[in-house]
């Protein structure tokens, strides 16, 4: 029997000691950090680079998200980067030679009020104009896509329809990280775990290195991919980031046979639900109202999201909550990310993704790698520069982000 088992290496990547210097240092070993390093090596030929992770690889938000992938955002700038990201998702399993269970099962965004309906129809039209697959469904069509949903008119917020993106879906987050890590390692990138960056070293407005718990590392290019912790580290180099950090909670049920065929999101009652490959129901809700870096949140958020879930999906009333957890989300004023150069030469920041970080993983890595390599924005992330908070050219995606913030 043992002879039939596939061979699997003890480690998918090396665990080297840090070298004294690198061409570039990527801070953060989550999805965005790994994707940035991958595209730096693949597209720009930069392999003398290091990914520095203070804990274990992909142990932060990458391990704590609900894995939803979609691109049905309202504004042109958002649709462009998220749709590019979705197209990359569609080719990555073959490119990375790793089955990370990318499942294009579709995403439904429900409408519960007349304002929801108007806003949702507007977004569908905008999506179609931008070449993003999107359609408006009436309540009966919603029921056809997701038979277990309650479309009766006797609930607090009846389903008045919804937007649907058939190409959207989910993927297995840890497998995604391992796939990127393996390819990065193959191309010579050093992945250094348990190596926290404690300071950014600058001279004359230019980065010359980083201070870490494993010693000083010299470099002239630093790309930060550390989500909610970005503001504190950037401030050490004199850069103030307009982000706030909030806890965000999620939970899973016990395992079930397949009952939920798609992903359903409701911004109004706030809950989103999918069924993982193993069978557990995966649910999330809005961010906790307070600012904080603790990976936990208030019980009332769990209570309210379960109440909403049971009302929308009566079949869930018999399910048992198995596990809850929390992560940190970094929120900007306009619910859009910051993928940008800074006033410090050689320091680049990728943050502010709120709850949209996972779906943006390859698109963020692709465009941020270009910025780190060339020192200038890619056309995809040019609208997401820090300067927009001075010029007023904000990209307000509070509605399409489907997040209560």
Coordinates of C-alpha atoms in Angstrom, one line a residue, residues 109-351:
X109 CA -24.4 39.5 -4.4
X110 CA -27.9 39.9 -3.0
X111 CA -30.1 43.0 -3.1
X112 CA -32.7 43.5 -0.3
X113 CA -33.9 47.1 -0.8
X114 CA -34.8 49.3 -3.7
X115 CA -31.5 51.2 -3.3
X116 CA -29.7 47.8 -3.3
X117 CA -31.5 47.0 -6.6
X118 CA -30.6 50.3 -8.2
X119 CA -27.0 50.2 -7.1
X120 CA -26.6 46.5 -8.1
X121 CA -28.1 47.1 -11.6
X122 CA -25.7 50.0 -12.1
X123 CA -22.8 47.8 -11.1
X124 CA -23.8 45.1 -13.6
X125 CA -24.0 47.6 -16.4
X126 CA -20.6 49.0 -15.4
X127 CA -19.1 45.5 -15.3
X128 CA -20.5 44.6 -18.8
X129 CA -19.0 47.8 -20.2
X130 CA -15.6 46.8 -18.7
X131 CA -15.8 43.3 -20.1
X132 CA -16.5 41.7 -16.7
X133 CA -19.0 38.8 -16.8
X134 CA -22.0 40.0 -14.7
X135 CA -25.7 39.6 -14.9
X136 CA -28.8 40.7 -12.9
X137 CA -31.0 38.0 -11.5
X138 CA -34.6 38.3 -10.3
X139 CA -35.5 36.4 -7.1
X140 CA -36.6 33.3 -8.9
X141 CA -33.3 33.2 -10.9
X142 CA -31.4 33.6 -7.6
X143 CA -33.3 30.5 -6.3
X144 CA -32.3 28.6 -9.4
X145 CA -28.6 29.4 -8.9
X146 CA -28.8 28.6 -5.1
X147 CA -31.8 26.4 -4.3
X148 CA -31.4 26.6 -0.5
X149 CA -31.9 30.3 -0.3
X150 CA -35.1 31.7 1.2
X151 CA -36.8 34.1 -1.3
X152 CA -40.0 34.4 0.7
X153 CA -41.4 37.9 1.5
X154 CA -41.9 37.1 5.1
X155 CA -38.4 37.8 6.3
X156 CA -36.8 41.1 7.5
X157 CA -35.0 41.8 4.3
X158 CA -36.6 39.8 1.4
X159 CA -34.3 39.0 -1.5
X160 CA -35.2 41.4 -4.3
X161 CA -32.7 40.0 -6.7
X162 CA -28.9 39.9 -7.0
X163 CA -25.9 40.3 -9.2
X164 CA -24.1 37.1 -10.4
X165 CA -20.6 36.6 -11.7
X166 CA -20.3 33.0 -13.0
X167 CA -16.5 33.1 -13.3
X168 CA -16.0 34.0 -9.7
X169 CA -15.4 31.4 -7.0
X170 CA -13.0 30.2 -4.3
X171 CA -9.6 28.6 -3.9
X172 CA -7.7 26.8 -1.1
X173 CA -5.7 29.6 0.5
X174 CA -2.8 27.6 2.0
X175 CA -2.3 25.6 -1.2
X176 CA -2.1 29.0 -3.1
X177 CA 0.7 30.1 -0.7
X178 CA 2.5 26.8 -1.1
X179 CA 2.3 26.9 -4.9
X180 CA 3.8 30.4 -5.1
X181 CA 6.4 29.6 -2.4
X182 CA 7.6 26.5 -4.3
X183 CA 8.0 28.4 -7.6
X184 CA 9.7 31.3 -5.9
X185 CA 12.2 28.9 -4.3
X186 CA 12.8 27.2 -7.6
X187 CA 13.8 30.5 -9.1
X188 CA 16.3 31.3 -6.3
X189 CA 14.2 33.5 -4.1
X190 CA 15.1 33.2 -0.4
X191 CA 12.1 32.6 1.8
X192 CA 13.1 33.5 5.4
X193 CA 10.6 32.7 8.2
X194 CA 10.7 33.9 11.8
X195 CA 12.5 37.1 10.7
X196 CA 10.6 40.2 11.8
X197 CA 11.6 43.6 10.3
X198 CA 11.9 46.0 13.2
X199 CA 13.2 49.1 11.3
X200 CA 13.6 50.6 7.9
X201 CA 17.1 52.1 7.4
X202 CA 17.2 55.3 5.3
X203 CA 19.8 57.9 4.4
X204 CA 19.0 61.1 2.6
X205 CA 15.4 60.0 1.8
X206 CA 16.6 56.7 0.4
X207 CA 16.3 53.1 1.6
X208 CA 19.6 51.4 2.3
X209 CA 18.4 48.3 4.3
X210 CA 16.2 46.8 7.0
X211 CA 16.9 45.9 10.6
X212 CA 15.5 42.5 11.5
X213 CA 15.5 40.1 14.5
X214 CA 18.1 38.1 12.5
X215 CA 20.4 41.0 11.8
X216 CA 20.7 43.9 9.4
X217 CA 20.1 43.3 5.7
X218 CA 21.3 45.8 3.1
X219 CA 19.0 46.5 0.1
X220 CA 18.0 49.5 -2.1
X221 CA 14.5 48.2 -2.7
X222 CA 11.9 47.3 -0.1
X223 CA 8.4 46.2 -0.9
X224 CA 6.0 46.1 2.1
X225 CA 3.1 43.6 2.0
X226 CA 2.1 43.5 5.7
X227 CA -1.6 44.6 5.6
X228 CA -2.7 46.0 8.9
X229 CA 0.8 46.4 10.3
X230 CA 1.9 48.7 7.4
X231 CA 1.2 52.0 9.0
X232 CA 3.5 51.4 12.0
X233 CA 6.5 50.2 10.0
X234 CA 6.1 52.8 7.3
X235 CA 6.1 55.5 9.9
X236 CA 9.7 54.4 10.9
X237 CA 10.8 55.8 7.5
X238 CA 8.7 58.9 7.9
X239 CA 5.8 57.8 5.7
X240 CA 2.3 58.2 7.0
X241 CA -0.3 55.8 5.5
X242 CA -4.0 56.7 5.5
X243 CA -5.2 53.3 6.8
X244 CA -7.0 52.1 9.8
X245 CA -6.8 48.5 11.1
X246 CA -9.8 46.6 12.3
X247 CA -10.4 43.0 13.4
X248 CA -12.4 40.9 11.0
X249 CA -13.9 37.6 12.0
X250 CA -14.9 34.4 10.2
X251 CA -16.2 31.0 11.2
X252 CA -16.9 27.5 9.9
X253 CA -19.4 24.9 10.6
X254 CA -19.0 21.1 10.9
X255 CA -18.6 19.1 7.7
X256 CA -21.6 18.5 5.5
X257 CA -22.4 16.8 2.2
X258 CA -22.6 19.4 -0.7
X259 CA -25.6 21.7 -0.1
X260 CA -24.4 25.1 -1.1
X261 CA -23.4 25.3 -4.8
X262 CA -22.1 28.8 -5.1
X263 CA -21.0 31.8 -3.0
X264 CA -23.6 34.1 -1.6
X265 CA -22.9 37.6 -0.2
X266 CA -25.3 40.0 1.4
X267 CA -24.0 43.4 2.3
X268 CA -27.2 44.6 3.7
X269 CA -27.8 42.0 6.4
X270 CA -24.1 41.4 6.4
X271 CA -23.1 37.8 5.9
X272 CA -21.3 35.9 3.1
X273 CA -21.3 32.1 2.8
X274 CA -19.6 29.4 0.8
X275 CA -19.0 25.7 1.2
X276 CA -15.4 24.6 1.3
X277 CA -14.1 21.6 -0.5
X278 CA -14.1 19.5 2.6
X279 CA -17.7 20.4 3.4
X280 CA -17.7 23.0 6.1
X281 CA -19.8 26.1 5.6
X282 CA -17.5 29.2 5.6
X283 CA -19.0 32.4 6.8
X284 CA -17.9 36.0 7.2
X285 CA -19.4 39.3 8.1
X286 CA -18.5 43.0 8.5
X287 CA -15.4 44.3 10.4
X288 CA -15.6 45.1 14.1
X289 CA -16.2 48.8 14.6
X290 CA -13.2 49.5 16.8
X291 CA -9.6 49.8 15.7
X292 CA -7.2 47.2 16.9
X293 CA -4.4 44.7 16.0
X294 CA -5.8 41.8 18.0
X295 CA -6.9 38.8 15.9
X296 CA -10.2 38.5 17.6
X297 CA -13.5 40.4 17.7
X298 CA -16.8 40.9 19.4
X299 CA -19.3 38.1 19.9
X300 CA -22.2 40.3 18.7
X301 CA -20.8 40.2 15.2
X302 CA -20.9 36.4 15.2
X303 CA -24.4 36.5 16.6
X304 CA -25.7 38.9 14.0
X305 CA -24.1 37.1 11.0
X306 CA -25.5 33.7 12.2
X307 CA -28.9 35.3 12.6
X308 CA -28.7 36.6 9.0
X309 CA -27.4 33.3 7.7
X310 CA -30.2 31.3 9.2
X311 CA -32.9 33.7 7.9
X312 CA -31.5 33.5 4.4
X313 CA -30.7 29.8 4.6
X314 CA -33.2 28.0 6.9
X315 CA -31.5 24.7 6.3
X316 CA -28.5 26.1 8.3
X317 CA -30.5 26.2 11.5
X318 CA -29.4 22.6 12.3
X319 CA -25.7 23.3 11.6
X320 CA -23.3 23.6 14.5
X321 CA -20.6 26.3 14.7
X322 CA -17.3 24.5 14.8
X323 CA -14.6 27.2 14.9
X324 CA -14.2 31.0 14.7
X325 CA -11.1 33.1 14.2
X326 CA -10.1 36.7 13.4
X327 CA -7.6 38.6 11.2
X328 CA -6.6 42.2 10.7
X329 CA -7.9 44.3 7.8
X330 CA -6.4 47.6 6.8
X331 CA -9.1 50.0 5.6
X332 CA -8.7 53.1 3.5
X333 CA -11.1 56.1 3.2
X334 CA -12.3 54.9 -0.2
X335 CA -12.3 51.1 0.4
X336 CA -9.6 50.7 -2.3
X337 CA -6.1 49.6 -1.9
X338 CA -2.8 51.4 -1.9
X339 CA -0.2 49.9 -4.3
X340 CA 2.3 52.7 -4.5
X341 CA 5.7 54.4 -4.5
X342 CA 6.4 56.6 -1.5
X343 CA 8.4 59.8 -0.9
X344 CA 11.2 57.6 0.3
X345 CA 13.2 56.4 -2.7
X346 CA 13.2 52.6 -2.9
X347 CA 10.3 52.1 -0.4
X348 CA 7.1 50.7 -1.9
X349 CA 3.9 49.9 -0.1
X350 CA 1.0 47.5 -0.9
X351 CA -1.7 47.7 1.6

